[in-house]
Coordinates of C-alpha atoms in Angstrom, one line a residue:
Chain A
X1 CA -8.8 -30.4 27.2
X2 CA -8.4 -26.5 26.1
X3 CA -9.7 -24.2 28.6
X4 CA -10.6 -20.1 28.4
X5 CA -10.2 -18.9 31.6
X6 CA -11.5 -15.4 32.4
X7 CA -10.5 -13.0 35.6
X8 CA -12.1 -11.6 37.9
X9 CA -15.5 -13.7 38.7
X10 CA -17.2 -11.3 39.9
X11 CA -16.6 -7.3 39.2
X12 CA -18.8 -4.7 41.4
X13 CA -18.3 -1.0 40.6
X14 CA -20.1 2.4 40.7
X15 CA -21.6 3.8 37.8
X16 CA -19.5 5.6 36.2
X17 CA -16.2 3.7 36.6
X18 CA -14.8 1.2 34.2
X19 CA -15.2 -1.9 33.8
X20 CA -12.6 -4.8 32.1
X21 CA -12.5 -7.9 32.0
X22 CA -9.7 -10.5 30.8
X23 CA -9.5 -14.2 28.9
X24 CA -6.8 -16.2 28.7
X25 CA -6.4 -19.5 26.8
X26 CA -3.9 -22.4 27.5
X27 CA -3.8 -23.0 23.9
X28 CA -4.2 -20.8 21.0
X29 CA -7.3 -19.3 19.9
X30 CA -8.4 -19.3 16.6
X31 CA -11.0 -16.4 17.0
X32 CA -12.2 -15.0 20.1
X33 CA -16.1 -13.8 20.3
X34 CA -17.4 -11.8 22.7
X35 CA -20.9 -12.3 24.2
X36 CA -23.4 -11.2 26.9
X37 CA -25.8 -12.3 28.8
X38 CA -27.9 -10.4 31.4
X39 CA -29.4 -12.0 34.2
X40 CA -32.2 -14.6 33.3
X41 CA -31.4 -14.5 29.7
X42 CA -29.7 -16.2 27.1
X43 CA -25.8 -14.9 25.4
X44 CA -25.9 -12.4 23.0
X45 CA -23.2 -12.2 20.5
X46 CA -21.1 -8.7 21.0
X47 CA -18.1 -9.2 18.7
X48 CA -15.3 -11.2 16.9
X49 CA -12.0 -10.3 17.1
X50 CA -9.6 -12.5 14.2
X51 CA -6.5 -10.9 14.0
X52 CA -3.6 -11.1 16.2
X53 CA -3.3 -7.6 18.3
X54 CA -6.5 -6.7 16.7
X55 CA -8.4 -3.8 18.4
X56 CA -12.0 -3.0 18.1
X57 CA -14.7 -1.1 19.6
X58 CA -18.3 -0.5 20.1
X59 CA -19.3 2.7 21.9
X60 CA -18.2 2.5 24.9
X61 CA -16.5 -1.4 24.8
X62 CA -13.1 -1.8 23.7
X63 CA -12.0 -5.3 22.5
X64 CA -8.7 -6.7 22.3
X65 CA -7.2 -9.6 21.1
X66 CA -3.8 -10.1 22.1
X67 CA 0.1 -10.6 20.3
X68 CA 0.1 -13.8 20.7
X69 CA -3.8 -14.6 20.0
X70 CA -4.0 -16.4 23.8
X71 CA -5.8 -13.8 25.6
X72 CA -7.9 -10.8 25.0
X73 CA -9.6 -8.3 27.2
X74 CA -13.2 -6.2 27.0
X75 CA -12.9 -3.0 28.4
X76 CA -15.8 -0.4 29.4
X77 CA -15.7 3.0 29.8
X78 CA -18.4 4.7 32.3
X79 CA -20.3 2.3 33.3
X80 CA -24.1 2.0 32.9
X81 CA -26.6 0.3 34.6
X82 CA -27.6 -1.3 31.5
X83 CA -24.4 -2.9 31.3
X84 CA -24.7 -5.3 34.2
X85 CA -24.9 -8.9 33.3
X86 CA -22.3 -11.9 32.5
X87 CA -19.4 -11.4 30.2
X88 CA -18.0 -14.1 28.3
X89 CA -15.4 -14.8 25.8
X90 CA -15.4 -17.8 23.7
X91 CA -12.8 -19.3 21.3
X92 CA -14.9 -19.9 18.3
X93 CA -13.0 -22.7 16.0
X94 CA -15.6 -25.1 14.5
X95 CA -17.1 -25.2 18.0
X96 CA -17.6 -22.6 20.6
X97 CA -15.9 -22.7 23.7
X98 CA -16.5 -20.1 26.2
X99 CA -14.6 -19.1 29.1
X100 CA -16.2 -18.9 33.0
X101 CA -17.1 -15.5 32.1
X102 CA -17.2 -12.1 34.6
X103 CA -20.3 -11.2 36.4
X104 CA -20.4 -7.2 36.3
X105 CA -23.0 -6.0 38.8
X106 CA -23.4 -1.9 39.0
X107 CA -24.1 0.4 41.9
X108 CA -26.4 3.4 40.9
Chain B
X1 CA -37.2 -13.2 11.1
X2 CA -37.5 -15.8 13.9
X3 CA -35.2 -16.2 16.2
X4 CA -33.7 -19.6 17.4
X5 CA -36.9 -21.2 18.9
X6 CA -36.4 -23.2 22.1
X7 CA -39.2 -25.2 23.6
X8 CA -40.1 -25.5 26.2
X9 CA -39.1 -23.0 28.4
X10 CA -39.3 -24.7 31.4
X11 CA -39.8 -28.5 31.7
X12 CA -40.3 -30.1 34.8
X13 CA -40.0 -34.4 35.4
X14 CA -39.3 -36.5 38.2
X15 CA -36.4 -38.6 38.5
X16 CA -35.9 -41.3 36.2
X17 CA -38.3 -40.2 33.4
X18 CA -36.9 -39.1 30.2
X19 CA -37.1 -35.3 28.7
X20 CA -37.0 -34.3 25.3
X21 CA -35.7 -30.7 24.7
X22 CA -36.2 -29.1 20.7
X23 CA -34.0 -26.6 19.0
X24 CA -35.2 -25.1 15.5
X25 CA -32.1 -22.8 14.4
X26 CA -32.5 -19.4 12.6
X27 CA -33.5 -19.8 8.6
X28 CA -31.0 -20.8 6.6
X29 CA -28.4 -21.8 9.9
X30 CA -27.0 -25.3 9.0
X31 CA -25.1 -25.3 12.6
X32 CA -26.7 -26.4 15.8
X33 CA -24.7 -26.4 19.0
X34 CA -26.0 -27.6 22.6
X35 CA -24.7 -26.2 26.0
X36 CA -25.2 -27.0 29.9
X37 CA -25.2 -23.9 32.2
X38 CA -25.9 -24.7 35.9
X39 CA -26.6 -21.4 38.0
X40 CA -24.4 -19.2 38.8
X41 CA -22.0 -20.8 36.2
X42 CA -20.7 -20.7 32.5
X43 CA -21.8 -22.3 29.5
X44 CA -20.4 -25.8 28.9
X45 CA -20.7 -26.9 25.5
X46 CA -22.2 -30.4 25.3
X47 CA -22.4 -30.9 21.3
X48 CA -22.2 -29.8 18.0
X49 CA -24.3 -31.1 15.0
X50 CA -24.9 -30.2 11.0
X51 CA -28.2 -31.8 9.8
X52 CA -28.2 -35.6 10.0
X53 CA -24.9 -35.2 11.2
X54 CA -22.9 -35.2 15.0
X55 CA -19.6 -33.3 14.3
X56 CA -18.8 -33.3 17.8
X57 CA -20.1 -34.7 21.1
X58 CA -17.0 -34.3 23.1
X59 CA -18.9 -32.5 25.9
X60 CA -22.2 -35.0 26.3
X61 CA -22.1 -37.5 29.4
X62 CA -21.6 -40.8 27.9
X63 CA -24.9 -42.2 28.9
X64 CA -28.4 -41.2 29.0
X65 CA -27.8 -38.3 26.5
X66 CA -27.7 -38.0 23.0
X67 CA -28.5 -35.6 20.3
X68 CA -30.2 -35.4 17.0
X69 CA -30.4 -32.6 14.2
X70 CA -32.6 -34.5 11.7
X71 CA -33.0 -33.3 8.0
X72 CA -36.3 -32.1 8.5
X73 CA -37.4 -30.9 12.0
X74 CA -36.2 -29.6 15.0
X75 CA -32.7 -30.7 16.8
X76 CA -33.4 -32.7 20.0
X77 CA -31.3 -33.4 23.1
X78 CA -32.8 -36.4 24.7
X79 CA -32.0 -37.0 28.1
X80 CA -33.2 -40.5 29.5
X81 CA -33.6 -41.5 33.0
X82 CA -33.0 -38.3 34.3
X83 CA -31.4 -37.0 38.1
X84 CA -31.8 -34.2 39.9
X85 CA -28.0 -33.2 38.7
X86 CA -29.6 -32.8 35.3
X87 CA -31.2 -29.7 36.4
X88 CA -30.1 -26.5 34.2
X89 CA -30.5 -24.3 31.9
X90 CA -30.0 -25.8 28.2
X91 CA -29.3 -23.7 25.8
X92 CA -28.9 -24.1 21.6
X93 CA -27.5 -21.9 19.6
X94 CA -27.3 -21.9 15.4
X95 CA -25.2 -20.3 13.1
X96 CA -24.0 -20.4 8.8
X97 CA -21.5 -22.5 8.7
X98 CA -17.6 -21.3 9.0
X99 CA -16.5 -19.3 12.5
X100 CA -19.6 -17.0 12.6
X101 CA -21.2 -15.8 15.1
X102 CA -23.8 -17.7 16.9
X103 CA -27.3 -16.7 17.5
X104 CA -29.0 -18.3 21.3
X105 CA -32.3 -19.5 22.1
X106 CA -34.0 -18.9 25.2
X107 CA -33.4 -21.2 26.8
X108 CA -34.9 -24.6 28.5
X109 CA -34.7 -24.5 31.9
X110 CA -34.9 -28.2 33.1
X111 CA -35.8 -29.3 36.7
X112 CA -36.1 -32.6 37.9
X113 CA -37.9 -33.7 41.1

């Protein structure tokens, strides 16, 4: 069955550096999402990305989708404590499926 | 605007009883969709359903679970004769219909003694 595969696991930085994290699919994605969840909650929808090398961002996240729409990468810039939590993409076709996401914990 | 509504939050039942986990989607979401997370792990998607309809169940165990999203009500995931490997987090999520984004409960955090 189609997998979404995300690298690294686990990502612990200071605050203040960047952050990214990458998804790659053994099939082609029809639309990749973006969510998050922090610890002891529930995902939160960040973003959709449709287009092939489509770009997008949100403050300080930068999404991309890539050429050949089988992987794409969330990048952030400075990072905050209030980023820390779980990243995941997710290859949203009529279901969802989300890859093993990246844990991003923060040093103050 | 309410939210997607999970209850309970936490359920606890010993081994080999049966637990009943409810889902009411956001107004006007036709779209329910069921996931597994164990801790420490990702979200593995269990089922998808439309009211009075299963669209896909490619990711429920074959036994012991199933799944309804009557046309009145809450969706249910039913999980009979339950283990102590059933214990998780379950989470729904609802959304319109087409490749939209998906709006998550809170979560039902099942243990089973």
């Amino acid at each position: 069955g189609q997998q979404v595969m995300q690298i690294p696991q686990y990502q612990h930085v200071q605050e203040g550096e960047d952050f990214t994290t990458y998804c790659n699919s053994s099939t082609t994605l029809s639309n990749i999402q973006w969510y998050k969840q922090r610890p002891g909650g529930h995902p939160v929808f960040l973003i959709q990305l449709v287009k092939s090398g489509e770009v997008k961002k949100q403050k300080r996240l930068t999404f991309q989708f890539g050429e050949a729409k089988k992987n794409s990468s969330l990048h952030i810039t400075a990072t905050q404590t209030t980023d820390v939590g779980t990243y995941f993409c997710a290859d949203r076709a009529s279901k969802i499926i989300f890859g093993s996401g990246t844990r991003l914990s923060i040093r103050p | 605007n309410a939210g997607v509504m999970q209850n309970p939050r936490h359920l606890v039942r010993r081994r080999g009883q049966e637990a009943r986990l409810r889902c009411s989607p956001m107004k006007g979401h036709s779209h329910v969709y069921w996931y597994r997370q164990l801790p420490e792990e990702g979200l593995k998607f269990m089922v998808y359903l439309q009211k009075e309809n299963i669209i896909d169940e490619s990711g429920m165990p074959k036994e012991r679970f199933s799944a309804e999203f009557p046309k009145e009500g809450p969706s249910i995931l039913r999980i009979q004769q339950v283990v102590r490997g059933d214990s998780a987090a379950y989470f729904c999520a609802s959304s319109h219909p087409g490749n939209t984004e998906a709006f998550f409960g809170q979560g039902t955090r099942l243990t089973v003694v």
